[in-house]
Amino acid sequence: MTNFSTIYKLSLVAVFYLIQACSSSCPPLECWYVHEKTGRGGLTAGANQEKSLIYIETDEHKHPAESDQVPSDISPDRVYFVTDPAGTLCQPSHKRPRGPVKKSQCEINPFLPQPSDLKWVTSLTESNLSPSHLQADWITVSNQDFKRQWSISSIMRAPTGTKEHSVALSVTSRTLSVQARLGEPVLLDCSFWVDPSWPLYGSGFAVEWRYQFRGDGRLVLAYDGKTDRFADTQEEGAMLDFEGLLEKRNASLILQQAKVRHSGLYICTVYLPYVVAQVAIELEIVEPPSLSIYPSPLPLAVPGQALSIQCEASGFVPLSLELSWEFKGADGKSKPLGSGSVTGHRQAWDGTYGQSSRLELDTANLDLGRGGEVTCVAVHPGGTRRASANLNVIGFSTPSIEDSMAMVGVALVLYGLIKFVSWTFTGSGTDEADKQDKKDK
């Protein structure tokens, strides 16, 4: 009985440690190793891709163990063992899915540490002497979730001739695609982690935010953390959370008020001495249109009359907009009236757009009955908007039952009024005649 109890306890302990090991282990990361091919005369002849696999260990005191389940289509030279104490590479979606399932997008590139000539980075490498620890095999790993929920860019180093890398710098974003309304504050997430055991840890850092859109770019903000200075080209309304930056390595960009010109690609770049990593974030300003119908109110119409109605959509962004018309009769039934005559886009002073549609409403060809509700419908990425106006058709040739009953009621009232007036005047004339006869007698 005692032996059974001991075996039972040992089994529980073994299961506990097994669960701990499984929960702390990171799934292998599938990547493409991309490097330039060399052509004749040493010229670059495009890029070459090779399947790669990264095994990740978060415990810095032990090396990642080699797995026996390396796929046969991956070369042993493209199997890497990475120590990542921060665990930024340890994401659930890295697991090898079965079947035709989308995987995260991961790319490995060779990396060469070197100083930067940017004026807000030069303070990090004032010495002309290259540190001895830079003599290693360096790679950069860029990984992005296929759902575009996060992106990681990591710089890794390994002793020359080995495949056992350690993460020196990781830059992460969890807002790869952001939508915002006009006038709202916007937060573009970016954070970084530096290996505390790195020889240049604590030697300073620099953060840079750049904007790109259709080939045009500009510097939004740049901060030299070593000298505590901003670049002179800081954009109005763009700021960093300094408390979060210095205490938590939170380099997120804050735009105090979203404007149309803010739509585009933002690149967050973190510089350390000789090392740089970056992530990109897409920001889209989406503002639905405001609708107005002219003339307002609509004039009375008679059967056979053609009526012109215009719908104005204004203050929207982006350009994508669909305008159409609907009519809802007094019976509650709706029918489409088409898109009408749609004009081109007009741009306002604030960068938003306007567009209009003109509807020629021919009461002779359309069965509009006694009228109803005319509605302009605008379908936009920011949402669907509607504007309505009442249309009244008078002199309709075939009265409804309600109209007939109303006409009978009016006729009865008029008849009663005529009878009352006639009786009043007739009675008054008879009394005057009787009084005159009495006087004559």
Short mmCIF file of C-alpha atoms in Angstrom, two decimals:
data_model
loop_
_atom_site.label_atom_id
_atom_site.label_comp_id
_atom_site.label_asym_id
_atom_site.label_seq_id
_atom_site.Cartn_x
_atom_site.Cartn_y
_atom_site.Cartn_z
CA MET A 1 0.00 0.00 0.00
CA THR A 2 2.89 2.32 0.84
CA ASN A 3 4.59 1.54 -2.46
CA PHE A 4 1.36 2.35 -4.35
CA SER A 5 1.08 5.71 -2.56
CA THR A 6 4.69 6.57 -3.39
CA ILE A 7 4.21 5.68 -7.06
CA TYR A 8 1.02 7.76 -7.12
CA LYS A 9 2.82 10.83 -5.72
CA LEU A 10 5.72 10.46 -8.12
CA SER A 11 3.28 10.22 -11.02
CA LEU A 12 1.61 13.46 -9.98
CA VAL A 13 4.97 15.20 -9.76
CA ALA A 14 5.98 13.91 -13.19
CA VAL A 15 2.70 15.07 -14.72
CA PHE A 16 3.12 18.49 -13.09
CA TYR A 17 6.59 19.00 -14.51
CA LEU A 18 5.46 17.71 -17.89
CA ILE A 19 2.67 20.27 -17.96
CA GLN A 20 5.11 22.98 -16.92
CA ALA A 21 7.52 22.02 -19.67
CA CYS A 22 4.80 21.93 -22.32
CA SER A 23 3.33 25.27 -21.26
CA SER A 24 6.73 27.00 -21.29
CA SER A 25 7.91 25.53 -24.59
CA CYS A 26 7.53 27.55 -27.77
CA PRO A 27 6.34 26.01 -31.03
CA PRO A 28 8.90 25.97 -33.85
CA LEU A 29 8.74 28.88 -36.25
CA GLU A 30 8.70 28.27 -40.00
CA CYS A 31 10.45 30.95 -42.04
CA TRP A 32 11.99 31.72 -45.41
CA TYR A 33 15.70 32.48 -45.46
CA VAL A 34 16.13 35.20 -48.10
CA HIS A 35 19.53 36.16 -49.48
CA GLU A 36 20.80 37.76 -52.65
CA LYS A 37 22.08 35.62 -55.50
CA THR A 38 25.37 36.62 -57.06
CA GLY A 39 25.54 36.75 -60.86
CA ARG A 40 28.37 37.23 -63.29
CA GLY A 41 30.99 39.78 -62.34
CA GLY A 42 29.79 39.79 -58.73
CA LEU A 43 26.55 41.57 -59.61
CA THR A 44 23.32 40.86 -57.76
CA ALA A 45 21.02 38.50 -59.66
CA GLY A 46 17.83 38.64 -57.58
CA ALA A 47 16.93 36.93 -54.31
CA ASN A 48 16.98 33.29 -53.31
CA GLN A 49 14.59 31.73 -50.78
CA GLU A 50 15.15 28.63 -48.65
CA LYS A 51 12.81 26.98 -46.18
CA SER A 52 14.00 27.42 -42.60
CA LEU A 53 12.96 26.40 -39.11
CA ILE A 54 13.60 28.16 -35.80
CA TYR A 55 13.46 26.38 -32.43
CA ILE A 56 12.85 28.84 -29.58
CA GLU A 57 13.80 28.65 -25.91
CA THR A 58 12.83 31.34 -23.39
CA ASP A 59 15.21 30.18 -20.65
CA GLU A 60 18.50 32.00 -21.18
CA HIS A 61 20.37 29.48 -19.01
CA LYS A 62 19.84 26.57 -21.37
CA HIS A 63 20.10 26.16 -25.11
CA PRO A 64 17.19 25.08 -27.30
CA ALA A 65 17.19 21.34 -27.74
CA GLU A 66 17.44 19.93 -31.23
CA SER A 67 14.33 18.18 -32.46
CA ASP A 68 14.21 14.90 -34.35
CA GLN A 69 11.12 16.04 -36.27
CA VAL A 70 12.86 18.36 -38.73
CA PRO A 71 10.96 18.24 -42.07
CA SER A 72 12.84 16.52 -44.85
CA ASP A 73 12.45 19.55 -47.17
CA ILE A 74 14.50 21.80 -44.82
CA SER A 75 18.29 21.78 -44.98
CA PRO A 76 20.16 21.26 -41.67
CA ASP A 77 21.99 24.54 -42.43
CA ARG A 78 18.66 26.34 -42.22
CA VAL A 79 17.68 25.07 -38.77
CA TYR A 80 18.26 27.70 -36.07
CA PHE A 81 18.18 27.50 -32.29
CA VAL A 82 17.24 30.80 -30.68
CA THR A 83 17.21 31.93 -27.07
CA ASP A 84 14.53 34.60 -26.54
CA PRO A 85 14.24 35.53 -22.82
CA ALA A 86 11.46 38.05 -23.53
CA GLY A 87 9.33 35.40 -25.28
CA THR A 88 8.30 37.78 -28.06
CA LEU A 89 8.79 35.06 -30.68
CA CYS A 90 6.72 32.56 -28.72
CA GLN A 91 3.32 32.99 -30.39
CA PRO A 92 0.56 30.32 -30.55
CA SER A 93 0.01 30.86 -34.30
CA HIS A 94 3.57 29.66 -34.98
CA LYS A 95 2.48 26.04 -34.64
CA ARG A 96 2.65 23.98 -37.80
CA PRO A 97 -1.01 23.74 -38.87
CA ARG A 98 -2.36 20.68 -40.57
CA GLY A 99 -4.05 21.02 -43.93
CA PRO A 100 -4.42 24.15 -46.11
CA VAL A 101 -4.28 26.65 -43.24
CA LYS A 102 -2.66 30.07 -43.55
CA LYS A 103 0.56 30.49 -41.58
CA SER A 104 2.34 33.51 -40.20
CA GLN A 105 4.68 35.30 -42.59
CA CYS A 106 8.27 34.91 -41.42
CA GLU A 107 11.47 35.94 -43.16
CA ILE A 108 15.13 35.60 -42.18
CA ASN A 109 17.78 37.90 -43.65
CA PRO A 110 21.49 38.30 -43.06
CA PHE A 111 22.31 41.36 -40.97
CA LEU A 112 25.45 43.50 -40.78
CA PRO A 113 25.86 45.73 -37.70
CA GLN A 114 27.02 49.21 -38.61
CA PRO A 115 26.77 52.79 -37.31
CA SER A 116 24.03 55.12 -38.60
CA ASP A 117 24.75 58.55 -40.06
CA LEU A 118 21.37 59.99 -38.99
CA LYS A 119 21.92 62.99 -36.75
CA TRP A 120 19.57 61.70 -34.05
CA VAL A 121 21.45 58.36 -33.96
CA THR A 122 25.10 59.40 -34.24
CA SER A 123 25.39 59.96 -30.49
CA LEU A 124 25.00 56.19 -29.99
CA THR A 125 28.25 55.42 -31.86
CA GLU A 126 30.57 58.29 -31.08
CA SER A 127 33.58 55.97 -30.87
CA ASN A 128 35.22 54.90 -34.13
CA LEU A 129 36.22 51.55 -32.60
CA SER A 130 33.98 48.62 -33.47
CA PRO A 131 33.16 46.52 -30.36
CA SER A 132 34.63 43.03 -30.36
CA HIS A 133 31.27 41.39 -29.64
CA LEU A 134 30.06 42.46 -33.10
CA GLN A 135 32.28 39.73 -34.55
CA ALA A 136 29.49 37.16 -34.84
CA ASP A 137 26.90 35.75 -37.22
CA TRP A 138 23.94 38.17 -37.27
CA ILE A 139 20.46 37.66 -38.70
CA THR A 140 17.22 39.59 -38.62
CA VAL A 141 13.87 37.78 -38.30
CA SER A 142 10.67 39.53 -39.37
CA ASN A 143 7.47 37.76 -38.42
CA GLN A 144 3.87 38.83 -39.07
CA ASP A 145 0.62 37.17 -38.12
CA PHE A 146 -1.49 36.20 -41.16
CA LYS A 147 -4.47 37.90 -39.47
CA ARG A 148 -2.41 41.13 -39.27
CA GLN A 149 -2.81 41.31 -35.51
CA TRP A 150 0.89 41.67 -34.65
CA SER A 151 4.35 42.04 -36.15
CA ILE A 152 7.80 41.32 -34.68
CA SER A 153 11.22 42.30 -35.95
CA SER A 154 14.19 40.77 -34.09
CA ILE A 155 17.96 41.13 -34.37
CA MET A 156 19.89 38.00 -33.32
CA ARG A 157 23.54 37.10 -32.94
CA ALA A 158 25.37 33.79 -32.66
CA PRO A 159 29.03 32.90 -32.11
CA THR A 160 30.69 32.55 -35.50
CA GLY A 161 30.12 29.14 -37.07
CA THR A 162 27.14 28.17 -34.88
CA LYS A 163 23.36 28.26 -35.26
CA GLU A 164 22.64 29.05 -31.59
CA HIS A 165 21.41 32.63 -31.75
CA SER A 166 20.23 34.91 -28.97
CA VAL A 167 17.88 37.86 -29.41
CA ALA A 168 19.60 41.23 -28.90
CA LEU A 169 16.72 43.52 -29.92
CA SER A 170 13.02 42.95 -30.62
CA VAL A 171 10.54 45.55 -31.91
CA THR A 172 6.86 44.60 -31.69
CA SER A 173 3.55 46.10 -32.80
CA ARG A 174 0.04 44.83 -32.10
CA THR A 175 -1.82 47.36 -34.25
CA LEU A 176 -0.73 46.54 -37.81
CA SER A 177 -3.92 47.92 -39.31
CA VAL A 178 -5.71 50.84 -37.65
CA GLN A 179 -8.88 52.70 -38.65
CA ALA A 180 -9.83 56.04 -37.12
CA ARG A 181 -12.50 58.73 -37.54
CA LEU A 182 -11.66 62.36 -38.26
CA GLY A 183 -10.77 64.34 -35.15
CA GLU A 184 -10.22 61.28 -32.96
CA PRO A 185 -6.92 60.57 -31.15
CA VAL A 186 -4.91 57.70 -32.69
CA LEU A 187 -2.49 55.29 -31.02
CA LEU A 188 0.01 53.37 -33.18
CA ASP A 189 1.49 50.64 -31.01
CA CYS A 190 5.24 50.02 -30.97
CA SER A 191 7.42 48.62 -28.18
CA PHE A 192 10.94 47.19 -27.98
CA TRP A 193 13.02 44.89 -25.80
CA VAL A 194 16.80 44.85 -25.33
CA ASP A 195 18.78 41.92 -23.97
CA PRO A 196 20.06 43.02 -20.51
CA SER A 197 23.14 40.80 -20.95
CA TRP A 198 24.14 42.55 -24.15
CA PRO A 199 27.46 44.42 -23.73
CA LEU A 200 25.98 47.68 -25.04
CA TYR A 201 22.84 47.48 -22.92
CA GLY A 202 22.26 50.89 -21.37
CA SER A 203 24.32 52.71 -24.03
CA GLY A 204 21.28 54.61 -25.23
CA PHE A 205 18.65 54.26 -27.93
CA ALA A 206 16.84 56.31 -30.56
CA VAL A 207 13.25 56.10 -31.86
CA GLU A 208 12.11 57.25 -35.28
CA TRP A 209 8.64 57.38 -36.84
CA ARG A 210 8.35 57.86 -40.61
CA TYR A 211 5.31 58.24 -42.86
CA GLN A 212 4.99 56.85 -46.40
CA PHE A 213 2.11 57.11 -48.86
CA ARG A 214 2.17 56.51 -52.63
CA GLY A 215 5.88 57.11 -52.90
CA ASP A 216 5.84 60.23 -50.75
CA GLY A 217 7.42 60.19 -47.31
CA ARG A 218 8.21 62.45 -44.39
CA LEU A 219 9.73 62.29 -40.95
CA VAL A 220 7.01 62.42 -38.31
CA LEU A 221 9.07 62.28 -35.14
CA ALA A 222 12.60 61.34 -34.06
CA TYR A 223 13.94 61.15 -30.51
CA ASP A 224 17.51 60.63 -29.32
CA GLY A 225 17.19 58.88 -25.98
CA LYS A 226 20.85 59.30 -25.11
CA THR A 227 20.89 63.11 -25.36
CA ASP A 228 17.14 63.49 -24.64
CA ARG A 229 16.52 65.55 -27.78
CA PHE A 230 13.93 65.64 -30.55
CA ALA A 231 14.69 66.19 -34.21
CA ASP A 232 13.76 69.63 -35.56
CA THR A 233 11.23 68.13 -37.98
CA GLN A 234 8.75 66.97 -35.34
CA GLU A 235 5.23 67.05 -36.79
CA GLU A 236 2.53 69.03 -35.03
CA GLY A 237 0.16 66.87 -32.97
CA ALA A 238 2.54 63.85 -32.86
CA MET A 239 3.94 62.79 -29.50
CA LEU A 240 5.37 59.94 -27.41
CA ASP A 241 4.44 58.74 -23.94
CA PHE A 242 7.76 59.54 -22.22
CA GLU A 243 6.91 57.74 -19.00
CA GLY A 244 6.07 54.58 -20.93
CA LEU A 245 9.08 55.01 -23.23
CA LEU A 246 11.67 55.29 -20.46
CA GLU A 247 10.14 52.80 -18.02
CA LYS A 248 8.49 50.19 -20.25
CA ARG A 249 10.21 50.69 -23.65
CA ASN A 250 6.85 51.78 -25.09
CA ALA A 251 7.62 53.77 -28.25
CA SER A 252 4.01 54.09 -29.45
CA LEU A 253 3.11 57.13 -31.54
CA ILE A 254 0.16 59.28 -30.47
CA LEU A 255 -1.63 61.50 -33.00
CA GLN A 256 -3.75 63.90 -31.00
CA GLN A 257 -6.26 64.56 -33.80
CA ALA A 258 -6.71 62.39 -36.88
CA LYS A 259 -6.73 64.20 -40.23
CA VAL A 260 -7.12 63.01 -43.81
CA ARG A 261 -3.40 63.49 -44.50
CA HIS A 262 -2.58 60.97 -41.76
CA SER A 263 -3.75 57.99 -43.84
CA GLY A 264 -0.78 55.91 -44.94
CA LEU A 265 2.04 53.65 -43.77
CA TYR A 266 3.90 54.43 -40.54
CA ILE A 267 7.28 52.85 -39.79
CA CYS A 268 8.52 52.58 -36.21
CA THR A 269 12.31 52.18 -36.10
CA VAL A 270 14.37 51.58 -32.96
CA TYR A 271 18.13 52.18 -33.03
CA LEU A 272 20.71 50.77 -30.66
CA PRO A 273 24.47 51.18 -31.12
CA TYR A 274 25.19 49.46 -34.50
CA VAL A 275 21.80 47.69 -34.48
CA VAL A 276 18.39 48.67 -35.89
CA ALA A 277 14.94 47.01 -36.19
CA GLN A 278 11.57 48.27 -37.39
CA VAL A 279 7.88 47.43 -37.85
CA ALA A 280 5.29 48.98 -40.20
CA ILE A 281 1.70 49.98 -39.36
CA GLU A 282 -1.10 50.92 -41.78
CA LEU A 283 -3.38 53.79 -40.71
CA GLU A 284 -6.62 54.51 -42.58
CA ILE A 285 -8.83 57.50 -41.82
CA VAL A 286 -12.44 56.51 -42.50
CA GLU A 287 -15.23 59.10 -42.29
CA PRO A 288 -18.77 58.33 -43.57
CA PRO A 289 -20.62 60.97 -45.63
CA SER A 290 -23.21 63.52 -44.53
CA LEU A 291 -26.29 63.48 -46.80
CA SER A 292 -28.68 66.26 -47.83
CA ILE A 293 -31.60 66.23 -50.29
CA TYR A 294 -32.55 69.28 -52.40
CA PRO A 295 -35.01 70.91 -52.77
CA SER A 296 -36.18 70.58 -49.19
CA PRO A 297 -39.06 70.15 -48.68
CA LEU A 298 -40.02 68.62 -52.03
CA PRO A 299 -42.68 70.57 -53.97
CA LEU A 300 -46.14 69.14 -54.57
CA ALA A 301 -46.34 67.06 -57.75
CA VAL A 302 -49.23 66.24 -60.10
CA PRO A 303 -49.57 63.08 -62.21
CA GLY A 304 -47.44 63.35 -65.34
CA GLN A 305 -45.03 65.91 -63.89
CA ALA A 306 -41.23 65.36 -63.97
CA LEU A 307 -39.49 66.28 -60.73
CA SER A 308 -35.71 66.75 -60.30
CA ILE A 309 -34.21 65.74 -56.92
CA GLN A 310 -30.56 66.02 -55.88
CA CYS A 311 -28.65 64.21 -53.12
CA GLU A 312 -25.42 65.77 -51.82
CA ALA A 313 -22.85 63.56 -50.05
CA SER A 314 -20.04 65.49 -48.34
CA GLY A 315 -17.22 65.18 -45.82
CA PHE A 316 -16.31 61.55 -46.53
CA VAL A 317 -13.01 59.69 -46.91
CA PRO A 318 -11.81 57.45 -48.57
CA LEU A 319 -13.17 57.87 -52.10
CA SER A 320 -15.16 54.65 -52.24
CA LEU A 321 -18.88 55.59 -52.28
CA GLU A 322 -22.03 54.18 -53.89
CA LEU A 323 -25.12 56.39 -54.23
CA SER A 324 -28.60 55.06 -55.03
CA TRP A 325 -32.29 55.98 -54.63
CA GLU A 326 -35.30 54.20 -53.15
CA PHE A 327 -39.02 54.96 -53.01
CA LYS A 328 -41.39 53.79 -50.28
CA GLY A 329 -45.07 54.22 -51.06
CA ALA A 330 -47.99 54.85 -48.75
CA ASP A 331 -48.66 51.10 -48.78
CA GLY A 332 -45.25 50.48 -47.13
CA LYS A 333 -43.70 48.78 -50.16
CA SER A 334 -40.23 49.85 -51.32
CA LYS A 335 -38.70 49.77 -54.78
CA PRO A 336 -35.31 50.87 -56.14
CA LEU A 337 -35.07 53.91 -58.40
CA GLY A 338 -31.48 53.39 -59.58
CA SER A 339 -28.38 55.48 -58.97
CA GLY A 340 -29.50 58.53 -60.91
CA SER A 341 -26.92 60.78 -62.56
CA VAL A 342 -23.78 60.66 -60.37
CA THR A 343 -21.15 63.39 -60.57
CA GLY A 344 -17.39 63.06 -60.08
CA HIS A 345 -15.63 63.55 -56.76
CA ARG A 346 -14.89 66.99 -55.38
CA GLN A 347 -12.22 67.58 -52.72
CA ALA A 348 -12.81 70.04 -49.89
CA TRP A 349 -10.25 72.20 -48.09
CA ASP A 350 -9.83 69.63 -45.30
CA GLY A 351 -9.08 66.78 -47.72
CA THR A 352 -12.51 65.13 -47.50
CA TYR A 353 -14.56 64.41 -50.61
CA GLY A 354 -17.99 65.26 -51.93
CA GLN A 355 -20.22 63.70 -54.59
CA SER A 356 -23.82 64.16 -55.72
CA SER A 357 -26.56 62.28 -57.55
CA ARG A 358 -29.47 63.82 -59.50
CA LEU A 359 -32.69 61.84 -59.88
CA GLU A 360 -35.28 62.72 -62.56
CA LEU A 361 -38.54 61.50 -61.08
CA ASP A 362 -41.14 61.11 -63.84
CA THR A 363 -44.54 60.61 -62.22
CA ALA A 364 -46.05 59.68 -65.60
CA ASN A 365 -43.90 56.56 -66.04
CA LEU A 366 -43.49 55.57 -62.40
CA ASP A 367 -46.34 54.17 -60.35
CA LEU A 368 -45.98 56.50 -57.38
CA GLY A 369 -49.62 56.43 -56.28
CA ARG A 370 -50.42 59.36 -53.99
CA GLY A 371 -46.74 59.77 -53.08
CA GLY A 372 -44.52 58.44 -50.35
CA GLU A 373 -40.91 58.70 -49.15
CA VAL A 374 -37.93 59.22 -51.46
CA THR A 375 -34.62 58.07 -49.90
CA CYS A 376 -31.01 58.64 -50.93
CA VAL A 377 -28.73 55.75 -49.84
CA ALA A 378 -24.92 56.11 -49.53
CA VAL A 379 -22.83 52.94 -49.02
CA HIS A 380 -19.35 53.72 -47.67
CA PRO A 381 -16.57 51.80 -45.85
CA GLY A 382 -17.40 53.94 -42.80
CA GLY A 383 -21.04 52.79 -42.82
CA THR A 384 -24.32 53.21 -44.72
CA ARG A 385 -26.11 56.55 -44.50
CA ARG A 386 -29.68 57.52 -45.56
CA ALA A 387 -31.54 60.78 -46.14
CA SER A 388 -35.29 60.91 -46.91
CA ALA A 389 -37.88 63.42 -48.10
CA ASN A 390 -41.68 63.16 -48.42
CA LEU A 391 -43.22 63.32 -51.89
CA ASN A 392 -46.93 64.29 -52.22
CA VAL A 393 -48.80 63.73 -55.49
CA ILE A 394 -52.06 65.71 -55.82
CA GLY A 395 -54.93 65.34 -58.32
CA PHE A 396 -54.52 61.60 -58.50
CA SER A 397 -57.15 60.21 -61.02
CA THR A 398 -58.24 57.18 -59.02
CA PRO A 399 -59.11 58.12 -55.42
CA SER A 400 -58.59 55.57 -52.73
CA ILE A 401 -61.33 54.33 -50.39
CA GLU A 402 -60.09 56.68 -47.70
CA ASP A 403 -60.27 59.64 -50.10
CA SER A 404 -63.81 58.65 -51.17
CA MET A 405 -65.00 58.40 -47.58
CA ALA A 406 -63.46 61.78 -46.80
CA MET A 407 -65.18 63.34 -49.81
CA VAL A 408 -68.56 61.88 -48.73
CA GLY A 409 -68.04 63.24 -45.23
CA VAL A 410 -67.23 66.70 -46.56
CA ALA A 411 -70.32 66.60 -48.81
CA LEU A 412 -72.58 65.66 -45.89
CA VAL A 413 -71.18 68.49 -43.78
CA LEU A 414 -71.73 71.00 -46.60
CA TYR A 415 -75.27 69.76 -47.17
CA GLY A 416 -76.11 70.08 -43.50
CA LEU A 417 -74.64 73.59 -43.38
CA ILE A 418 -76.68 74.68 -46.42
CA LYS A 419 -79.86 73.27 -44.92
CA PHE A 420 -79.18 75.04 -41.62
CA VAL A 421 -78.59 78.42 -43.31
CA SER A 422 -81.64 77.96 -45.51
CA TRP A 423 -83.83 77.09 -42.55
CA THR A 424 -82.53 80.07 -40.57
CA PHE A 425 -83.28 82.61 -43.29
CA THR A 426 -86.65 81.04 -44.13
CA GLY A 427 -87.82 81.08 -40.49
CA SER A 428 -86.73 84.71 -40.01
CA GLY A 429 -88.66 85.87 -43.12
CA THR A 430 -91.89 84.18 -41.98
CA ASP A 431 -91.81 85.92 -38.57
CA GLU A 432 -91.41 89.39 -40.15
CA ALA A 433 -94.37 88.78 -42.49
CA ASP A 434 -96.66 87.75 -39.59
CA LYS A 435 -95.80 90.97 -37.67
CA GLN A 436 -96.61 93.18 -40.68
CA ASP A 437 -100.02 91.53 -41.17
CA LYS A 438 -100.94 92.22 -37.54
CA LYS A 439 -100.11 95.95 -37.91
CA ASP A 440 -102.24 96.30 -41.02
CA LYS A 441 -105.23 94.89 -39.26
#
